[in-house]
């Protein structure tokens, strides 16, 4: 038995199956490289804070992942690209071996970006060789390749999150994406309604044969009381009301740890917001632009999301409530593929705002649920067991994907997680209430 | 409507009711003072780490609680004992007013211990006056007095936890409790069995009119799959096996945050354990003594409890599983009242070890549940809303009480909580498994 | 040969010599105890910052000094008071043995203050026994007893500096010395003149048989160019002008390290100054009082002294310049013996202000000299070599004594030293200029 | 009057004078660029610790220096290269304007290395224009250009120190200089003798019209007692004896601050030394090589130099002693121009070892003197007054230049200075003793 339940046996038993896997693999490899293309070698080397990784590191680590978990065990005669790359580009797999401390990733001037691109080619070509024709090794490797493809997609999002932080840290506020700024609308956005769900013994967690991470399973029953979700995300306009009402100065709105963070970090607005003589602006991947009032608020911590909800007299949904609701909607929205790389206002006829909107894409939605194991959770076998399970502490779950997440990467059962104080991910919120 | 659902209306409508409340109040005030009695004025002033409070501070803060929340609003003509005590002895109620930073409590040489004892008497006498005979103010105040009594009990436990830390930090390792050391038994303790509970839609949370904290309610349905609990607590003997098997050196056993803590703090054993030429000893309130192998392991963090469970091939129970099981047992065990102030081995005929043991007392049991709001949670009204709710982040739930907890303080629905890295509370663990 | 050059042979060869030594010893022991008398046991236990020591620790350490360096080697049959006191009360003598970290002195609730007073008596009585009648051991011990007496005096000053810090850290701002506040004078103080000294090859350093510390010798030639000293100290009035002129906001006035400190610590005034609605006040050993404008400024760091001098277009004197000038004056002023424990304005007929004033007492005067070894410096022998020599780095020299220094302790050659950022000593400044 | 006393009036009054200045300027600009040539764009961006600057920053800052202090005030119509470069590349001149924090220099991916090279060209060409033919502005600017040339040379040394640190921090230990490793000699090096100097009233400080920094003057008398200097530098062989004798474990050898540093940083050898299975090696600009026993020890802090001297029963020379001795020798040795970039053993006939050797080059020699103002010191006028004066605190003086210092940059009166804990400069020591 292999560590993955989503055994795509049929996939790899046929030439077509292999070809399909190769297509998905090579497409995602290319996407990553396209995302890095606008950057200079120096841009690709910067680590602007300990939790940020340089672009070059993302390019390398995603290759190391295939090299270590796929090529070395499954491709006979595979030649490791460089004997020290495992030390440099292993992220956190303690059981694989020693690795360089995360905080020192920005010190790695070597290998050069050009050498990293050769490394990527070497790995991509080797996977092509492995998948060249049906063989038992390819059969065994296929689920791990599938995992690696999804891992690569996660690093596409991380690459964008991180380069945004890098550029926001630079006095020049450089522009990653050369686009026209969104027209500033003073519209406050649509008036959303509430969507109610009855009390019931539901089931959540991943179901079926498709790919999913270990932390999404097993599917299991959960009792959920009657509740309602707001039909849209909290907007910048609403968040400005919270700010203007002294939201960042009233301890009674905050969790104790959140209030400490507000004081320690002198938070006064979401991350990347800057107060200027012409009002609030925020740094985006297209540079510094005025706040778009009708767009979903983004780059708030769990603490800010929670404080906003308390201020509004509501609460955050649990991840169960979110998933139950999400299963009733169509997976569609503002994802990486749109190329906007920024959350956008909801548009359309007002009548529609009674339905659930923006459940997918735009911003990850903070939930009230801490990240923990589902009943019967079984981590991946071997070192890949470190992928998700060991982080099940001190993190909160986010759901739904963001404008920098690949659409093909997301699912209703997908569980993202961050520390409650983290803000550099594209995170926002949706309100919930008891009924 | 008042903030407390456990309205003891009948209690205070009668002379007997008032007398009973006064009896409980005055008894707990006296217990606190008895616990402080063996200490010198200097002992009572020490803060051996930022999370530890001096004994004198506990004596004062519990008085401030009654003064601020009961006497000032409800006793006509009440004279505040000292105008600056609210600044000194408010713990964390932001909505009450400014307070001195927690880390500076050890710097308060003034008021002297003797003055603090006068403060206590002033407050106790004033409450006696308020409860002297039935009156509308006493009616209103009664639920808050009841809360204050429970608050006082929490600080009895904290006082003991903290003075243990103070004495363990002193090169002399002073003795708080002059008792004979437990005879060192080399017995490994009883062979426990497993107790199984069927999958079902259970209910948990506090039910009925009795006193409970806001965080214990409301009672609500939860679906729990089939599971089993070990019939006894993990012992020092078992924990030594984990240590001897390299438990503290194997990253694969640990949560990521836990492993960071192990390395940062150089953890090699539970808190207060010291390796000596004659083997492991541990600091107790009776001084430094050899480890009692059959006794429950104590002073482990959540990370250590979790790592032990993983090493043993089991897991920690959730708080729902613990509560469901606890409701089937009798509330009885080694509590503050035993005067032992240390967890003790289970004794008795072997046949009994098939039943659940030690669910109550000895050590708080870490659960796999992070501390969060129950569905429909409603915090206390006003400033007392800060009592529990604002800590619902980054904490894990512990259940069952310890050898320093008053028996009358504990309930099946009682939710204690600590940071996963905390170790100075009397915390141990019980194993669980899926069935 | 013994480590001390000031061999008081004649002193100890006679009964009178011994009696004189005993008188000096017992007097200083009593002074220390008198200084501690107004304090409660809890006051005596507080360490309000890492560089501050509790009063109890000063009382103990000065006893340990005699016990370790005098009684154990020289009094036959001496019984150590407590086997662990050397660990607790050794300050920094690495070659003596392990000692508890300085930052943990405030955690020592044991021994109790009462036990410390017994320790003092035990040590004092034992020294009396040693000095009871002329004997070879007393002869050998005498110079070390003399050193110990001077050491005890240093801790008298430290005790007062430290308790001032302790009380200033307490929200109550308790009063150590019950005196009338100085009448607030709005006089800006006398108009001082300048006193010029010619360029010459001078000699500095201690000369003769009297007691002195190893760092004061050997006497040696130094060439000093023509210079002038201001005839009085910089006053609070002058320092307020510096503050009002933006002294704390102009980087060009500050050393680079000083400017960093200003920003990091948010310095806006000398230590212990508080801006109130009725103007600037400062904490004194008599409580919080309005600034006395004509009094010498006190509790400034080297950085502030240096910045003030630059602002004034002058400079600080070197320690050579100070010593050369001091040798022309009479050792007299506001010392510990005055009982004021606070610097005071100079008074007297205006005509006198042409002479050098306040060279002695009131405040230690920062010099422009870093603390380093004199040519030919030879530290004390043995562990006492750690007394002064190992601190000859990163410290600046201060001269002249302060209002908390015993008059009998000070000399023209006396070299006090502190880190340039330290402010809790009674330090002020006098201006100098080239001629 | 201009800020520089070394007015090279005659120099710039003539075409030849201007041509000569231009030649020196353009040569040093080229040297800096040659030093950066072996590095990749990514290498040039790395800041491996807060005190290290990226190569790119050195290249830019030295250009900014000319732009701000020479071109903007003296070249009519000069066009600033980039409006934000003053913010990015001002190092520490508070009176010039705001500048980016030193610790963030490694985050500046923009401007790219290529753009920085354009900036350099723009500045160099503009200076050429200014010096094109005799004119009053060039006359005024000449002394500042001379200062800028010397400033550029300082950054040549810093560039090499810093890139050595960058490469030593990289797991690959990359090689900057492709040379053959020095043949490992087991020779312990020559047996040096002592050179004595009589007690006398000497003069030190810069004399004459040549260029010098403000901190080298004014020349002034100093009385120096009789002393002797060792005729050569302390070697690796000697330092290994200190290490093998437990030098890093004996607190009695160390200054108090030094001993704290030893424990805090776990120092066991000089910086860049690594213990391997084949013995001690050290990182050099030519990669990791075995220790050359006869070569001067390098990369020791002041604390280590001082501890070694104490262990050897000697002391460090004062800067006066060093300068007096240096004035008797010829300025010659292993400097930047040798291209070795590493200190080398002294070679030659044994008879010569009676004379002073290695006073110049190889390693900077720590002196016992703290860095302070000479009597009558007058800083440069204007913002250039911040060049040296504001660092006159908490630093020790080093003399004589190192293998990474340009020969033309050094003088007998030259005062280098570093914090006593700094080790990344090329620093060693020479012993002295009293006579």
CSV table of N, CA, C and O in Angstrom, one decimal, chain A residues 75-148:
chain,number,residue,atom,x,y,z
A,75,UNK,N,13.6,6.7,-10.4
A,75,UNK,CA,14.3,6.7,-11.8
A,75,UNK,C,15.6,6.1,-11.7
A,75,UNK,O,16.6,6.6,-11.2
A,76,UNK,N,15.7,4.8,-12.2
A,76,UNK,CA,17.0,4.1,-12.2
A,76,UNK,C,18.1,4.9,-12.8
A,76,UNK,O,17.9,5.5,-13.9
A,77,UNK,N,19.2,5.0,-12.1
A,77,UNK,CA,20.4,5.7,-12.7
A,77,UNK,C,20.3,7.2,-12.6
A,77,UNK,O,21.1,7.9,-13.2
A,78,UNK,N,19.4,7.7,-11.9
A,78,UNK,CA,19.2,9.2,-11.8
A,78,UNK,C,20.5,9.7,-11.1
A,78,UNK,O,21.0,9.3,-10.1
A,79,UNK,N,21.0,10.8,-11.8
A,79,UNK,CA,22.2,11.5,-11.2
A,79,UNK,C,21.8,12.8,-10.5
A,79,UNK,O,21.1,13.6,-11.1
A,80,UNK,N,22.1,12.9,-9.2
A,80,UNK,CA,21.7,14.0,-8.5
A,80,UNK,C,22.4,15.2,-9.1
A,80,UNK,O,23.6,15.2,-9.5
A,81,UNK,N,21.7,16.4,-9.2
A,81,UNK,CA,22.3,17.5,-9.9
A,81,UNK,C,23.5,18.1,-9.1
A,81,UNK,O,24.5,18.5,-9.7
A,82,UNK,N,23.4,18.2,-7.8
A,82,UNK,CA,24.4,18.8,-7.0
A,82,UNK,C,24.4,18.2,-5.6
A,82,UNK,O,23.3,18.2,-5.0
A,83,UNK,N,25.5,17.8,-5.1
A,83,UNK,CA,25.5,17.0,-3.8
A,83,UNK,C,25.0,17.9,-2.6
A,83,UNK,O,24.5,17.3,-1.6
A,84,UNK,N,25.1,19.2,-2.7
A,84,UNK,CA,24.7,20.0,-1.5
A,84,UNK,C,23.3,20.7,-1.7
A,84,UNK,O,22.9,21.4,-0.8
A,85,UNK,N,22.7,20.4,-2.8
A,85,UNK,CA,21.4,21.0,-3.0
A,85,UNK,C,20.3,20.5,-2.0
A,85,UNK,O,19.4,21.2,-1.6
A,86,UNK,N,20.5,19.3,-1.6
A,86,UNK,CA,19.5,18.8,-0.6
A,86,UNK,C,19.6,19.5,0.7
A,86,UNK,O,18.6,19.9,1.3
A,87,UNK,N,20.9,19.9,1.1
A,87,UNK,CA,21.0,20.7,2.3
A,87,UNK,C,20.4,22.1,2.1
A,87,UNK,O,19.8,22.6,3.0
A,88,UNK,N,20.6,22.6,0.9
A,88,UNK,CA,20.1,24.0,0.7
A,88,UNK,C,18.6,24.1,0.5
A,88,UNK,O,18.0,25.1,0.9
A,89,UNK,N,18.1,23.1,-0.1
A,89,UNK,CA,16.7,23.3,-0.6
A,89,UNK,C,15.6,22.3,0.0
A,89,UNK,O,14.5,22.4,-0.4
A,90,UNK,N,16.1,21.5,0.9
A,90,UNK,CA,15.1,20.8,1.8
A,90,UNK,C,14.5,21.9,2.7
A,90,UNK,O,15.2,22.7,3.3
A,91,UNK,N,13.2,22.0,2.7
A,91,UNK,CA,12.5,23.1,3.5
A,91,UNK,C,12.5,22.8,5.0
A,91,UNK,O,12.9,23.5,5.8
A,92,UNK,N,11.9,21.6,5.3
A,92,UNK,CA,11.7,21.3,6.7
A,92,UNK,C,11.6,19.8,7.0
A,92,UNK,O,11.0,19.4,8.1
A,93,UNK,N,12.0,19.0,6.1
A,93,UNK,CA,11.8,17.5,6.3
A,93,UNK,C,13.0,17.0,7.2
A,93,UNK,O,14.0,16.6,6.7
A,94,UNK,N,12.7,17.0,8.5
A,94,UNK,CA,13.8,16.6,9.4
A,94,UNK,C,14.3,15.1,9.2
A,94,UNK,O,15.4,14.8,9.4
A,95,UNK,N,13.3,14.3,8.8
A,95,UNK,CA,13.7,12.9,8.6
A,95,UNK,C,14.5,12.7,7.3
A,95,UNK,O,15.0,11.6,7.1
A,96,UNK,N,14.5,13.7,6.4
A,96,UNK,CA,15.3,13.5,5.2
A,96,UNK,C,16.8,13.8,5.5
A,96,UNK,O,17.7,13.1,4.9
A,97,UNK,N,17.1,14.8,6.4
A,97,UNK,CA,18.5,15.1,6.7
A,97,UNK,C,18.6,16.5,7.1
A,97,UNK,O,17.6,17.3,7.1
A,98,UNK,N,19.8,17.0,7.4
A,98,UNK,CA,20.1,18.3,7.8
A,98,UNK,C,19.7,19.3,6.7
A,98,UNK,O,19.8,19.0,5.5
A,99,UNK,N,19.3,20.5,7.1
A,99,UNK,CA,19.0,21.5,6.1
A,99,UNK,C,19.3,22.9,6.6
A,99,UNK,O,19.4,23.1,7.8
A,100,UNK,N,19.6,23.8,5.7
A,100,UNK,CA,20.0,25.2,6.1
A,100,UNK,C,18.8,25.9,6.8
A,100,UNK,O,17.7,25.7,6.4
A,101,UNK,N,19.1,26.7,7.8
A,101,UNK,CA,18.0,27.4,8.5
A,101,UNK,C,17.2,28.3,7.6
A,101,UNK,O,17.7,29.0,6.7
A,102,UNK,N,15.9,28.3,7.8
A,102,UNK,CA,15.0,29.1,6.9
A,102,UNK,C,15.4,30.5,6.8
A,102,UNK,O,15.4,31.1,5.8
A,103,UNK,N,15.9,31.1,8.0
A,103,UNK,CA,16.2,32.5,8.0
A,103,UNK,C,17.4,32.9,7.2
A,103,UNK,O,17.7,34.1,7.0
A,104,UNK,N,18.1,31.9,6.6
A,104,UNK,CA,19.3,32.2,5.9
A,104,UNK,C,19.2,32.0,4.4
A,104,UNK,O,20.1,32.0,3.6
A,105,UNK,N,17.9,31.8,3.9
A,105,UNK,CA,17.7,31.5,2.5
A,105,UNK,C,18.2,32.7,1.6
A,105,UNK,O,18.6,32.5,0.5
A,106,UNK,N,18.1,33.9,2.2
A,106,UNK,CA,18.4,35.1,1.4
A,106,UNK,C,19.9,35.3,1.3
A,106,UNK,O,20.4,36.1,0.5
A,107,UNK,N,20.7,34.4,2.0
A,107,UNK,CA,22.2,34.6,1.9
A,107,UNK,C,22.8,33.7,0.8
A,107,UNK,O,24.0,33.8,0.6
A,108,UNK,N,21.9,32.9,0.1
A,108,UNK,CA,22.5,32.0,-0.9
A,108,UNK,C,22.6,32.6,-2.2
A,108,UNK,O,21.8,32.5,-3.1
A,109,UNK,N,23.7,33.3,-2.4
A,109,UNK,CA,24.0,33.9,-3.7
A,109,UNK,C,24.3,32.8,-4.7
A,109,UNK,O,24.1,33.0,-5.9
A,110,UNK,N,24.9,31.7,-4.2
A,110,UNK,CA,25.1,30.6,-5.1
A,110,UNK,C,24.1,29.5,-4.7
A,110,UNK,O,23.8,29.3,-3.5
A,111,UNK,N,23.6,28.7,-5.6
A,111,UNK,CA,23.8,28.8,-7.1
A,111,UNK,C,23.1,30.0,-7.6
A,111,UNK,O,22.2,30.5,-7.1
A,112,UNK,N,23.7,30.5,-8.8
A,112,UNK,CA,23.1,31.6,-9.5
A,112,UNK,C,21.8,31.3,-10.0
A,112,UNK,O,21.4,30.1,-10.2
A,113,UNK,N,21.0,32.3,-10.3
A,113,UNK,CA,19.7,32.0,-10.9
A,113,UNK,C,19.8,31.2,-12.2
A,113,UNK,O,19.0,30.3,-12.4
A,114,UNK,N,20.8,31.4,-13.0
A,114,UNK,CA,20.9,30.7,-14.2
A,114,UNK,C,21.2,29.2,-13.9
A,114,UNK,O,20.6,28.3,-14.6
A,115,UNK,N,21.9,28.9,-12.9
A,115,UNK,CA,22.2,27.5,-12.5
A,115,UNK,C,20.9,26.9,-12.0
A,115,UNK,O,20.7,25.7,-12.2
A,116,UNK,N,20.1,27.6,-11.3
A,116,UNK,CA,18.9,27.1,-10.8
A,116,UNK,C,17.9,26.7,-11.9
A,116,UNK,O,17.2,25.7,-11.9
A,117,UNK,N,18.0,27.5,-13.0
A,117,UNK,CA,17.1,27.2,-14.1
A,117,UNK,C,17.6,25.9,-14.8
A,117,UNK,O,16.8,25.1,-15.3
A,118,UNK,N,18.9,25.7,-14.8
A,118,UNK,CA,19.5,24.4,-15.3
A,118,UNK,C,19.0,23.3,-14.4
A,118,UNK,O,18.7,22.2,-14.9
A,119,UNK,N,19.0,23.5,-13.1
A,119,UNK,CA,18.6,22.5,-12.2
A,119,UNK,C,17.1,22.1,-12.5
A,119,UNK,O,16.8,20.9,-12.6
A,120,UNK,N,16.3,23.2,-12.7
A,120,UNK,CA,14.9,22.9,-13.0
A,120,UNK,C,14.8,22.0,-14.3
A,120,UNK,O,14.0,21.1,-14.3
A,121,UNK,N,15.6,22.4,-15.3
A,121,UNK,CA,15.5,21.7,-16.6
A,121,UNK,C,15.9,20.2,-16.4
A,121,UNK,O,15.3,19.3,-16.9
A,122,UNK,N,17.0,20.0,-15.6
A,122,UNK,CA,17.5,18.7,-15.3
A,122,UNK,C,16.4,17.8,-14.7
A,122,UNK,O,16.2,16.7,-15.1
A,123,UNK,N,15.7,18.4,-13.7
A,123,UNK,CA,14.7,17.7,-13.0
A,123,UNK,C,13.5,17.4,-13.9
A,123,UNK,O,12.9,16.3,-14.0
A,124,UNK,N,13.1,18.5,-14.6
A,124,UNK,CA,11.9,18.3,-15.5
A,124,UNK,C,12.2,17.2,-16.6
A,124,UNK,O,11.4,16.4,-16.8
A,125,UNK,N,13.4,17.3,-17.2
A,125,UNK,CA,13.7,16.3,-18.2
A,125,UNK,C,13.7,14.9,-17.6
A,125,UNK,O,13.3,13.9,-18.2
A,126,UNK,N,14.2,14.8,-16.4
A,126,UNK,CA,14.3,13.5,-15.8
A,126,UNK,C,12.9,12.9,-15.5
A,126,UNK,O,12.7,11.7,-15.6
A,127,UNK,N,12.0,13.8,-15.1
A,127,UNK,CA,10.6,13.3,-14.8
A,127,UNK,C,10.0,12.9,-16.2
A,127,UNK,O,9.3,11.8,-16.2
A,128,UNK,N,10.4,13.6,-17.2
A,128,UNK,CA,9.9,13.2,-18.5
A,128,UNK,C,10.3,11.8,-18.9
A,128,UNK,O,9.6,11.0,-19.4
A,129,UNK,N,11.6,11.6,-18.6
A,129,UNK,CA,12.2,10.2,-18.9
A,129,UNK,C,11.4,9.2,-18.1
A,129,UNK,O,11.0,8.1,-18.6
A,130,UNK,N,11.2,9.4,-16.8
A,130,UNK,CA,10.5,8.4,-16.0
A,130,UNK,C,9.1,8.1,-16.5
A,130,UNK,O,8.6,7.0,-16.4
A,131,UNK,N,8.4,9.2,-17.0
A,131,UNK,CA,7.0,9.0,-17.5
A,131,UNK,C,7.0,8.7,-18.9
A,131,UNK,O,5.9,8.7,-19.5
A,132,UNK,N,8.1,8.4,-19.5
A,132,UNK,CA,8.2,8.2,-21.0
A,132,UNK,C,7.3,7.1,-21.4
A,132,UNK,O,6.6,7.2,-22.4
A,133,UNK,N,7.3,6.0,-20.7
A,133,UNK,CA,6.4,4.9,-21.1
A,133,UNK,C,6.0,4.1,-19.8
A,133,UNK,O,6.7,4.1,-18.9
A,134,UNK,N,4.9,3.4,-19.9
A,134,UNK,CA,4.4,2.7,-18.8
A,134,UNK,C,5.4,1.7,-18.2
A,134,UNK,O,6.1,1.0,-19.0
A,135,UNK,N,5.6,1.8,-16.9
A,135,UNK,CA,6.6,0.9,-16.3
A,135,UNK,C,6.2,0.9,-14.8
A,135,UNK,O,5.6,1.8,-14.3
A,136,UNK,N,6.6,-0.1,-14.0
A,136,UNK,CA,6.2,-0.3,-12.6
A,136,UNK,C,6.7,0.9,-11.8
A,136,UNK,O,6.0,1.4,-10.9
A,137,UNK,N,7.8,1.4,-12.1
A,137,UNK,CA,8.3,2.5,-11.3
A,137,UNK,C,7.5,3.8,-11.5
A,137,UNK,O,7.2,4.5,-10.5
A,138,UNK,N,7.1,4.0,-12.7
A,138,UNK,CA,6.2,5.2,-12.9
A,138,UNK,C,4.9,5.0,-12.2
A,138,UNK,O,4.3,5.9,-11.7
A,139,UNK,N,4.4,3.8,-12.2
A,139,UNK,CA,3.2,3.5,-11.5
A,139,UNK,C,3.3,3.9,-10.0
A,139,UNK,O,2.4,4.5,-9.4
A,140,UNK,N,4.4,3.5,-9.4
A,140,UNK,CA,4.6,3.8,-8.0
A,140,UNK,C,4.8,5.3,-7.8
A,140,UNK,O,4.4,5.9,-6.8
A,141,UNK,N,5.5,5.9,-8.7
A,141,UNK,CA,5.9,7.3,-8.6
A,141,UNK,C,4.7,8.2,-8.8
A,141,UNK,O,4.6,9.4,-8.3
A,142,UNK,N,3.7,7.8,-9.6
A,142,UNK,CA,2.7,8.7,-10.1
A,142,UNK,C,2.0,9.5,-9.0
A,142,UNK,O,1.8,10.7,-9.0
A,143,UNK,N,1.5,8.8,-7.9
A,143,UNK,CA,0.9,9.6,-6.8
A,143,UNK,C,1.8,10.7,-6.2
A,143,UNK,O,1.3,11.7,-5.8
A,144,UNK,N,3.1,10.4,-6.2
A,144,UNK,CA,4.0,11.3,-5.6
A,144,UNK,C,4.2,12.5,-6.5
A,144,UNK,O,4.4,13.6,-6.2
A,145,UNK,N,4.2,12.2,-7.8
A,145,UNK,CA,4.3,13.2,-8.8
A,145,UNK,C,3.1,14.1,-8.7
A,145,UNK,O,3.2,15.4,-8.8
A,146,UNK,N,2.0,13.5,-8.6
A,146,UNK,CA,0.7,14.3,-8.4
A,146,UNK,C,0.8,15.2,-7.2
A,146,UNK,O,0.5,16.4,-7.2
A,147,UNK,N,1.3,14.7,-6.1
A,147,UNK,CA,1.6,15.5,-4.9
A,147,UNK,C,2.5,16.6,-5.2
A,147,UNK,O,2.3,17.8,-4.8
A,148,UNK,N,3.6,16.3,-6.0
A,148,UNK,CA,4.6,17.3,-6.3
A,148,UNK,C,4.0,18.4,-7.2
A,148,UNK,O,4.4,19.6,-7.0
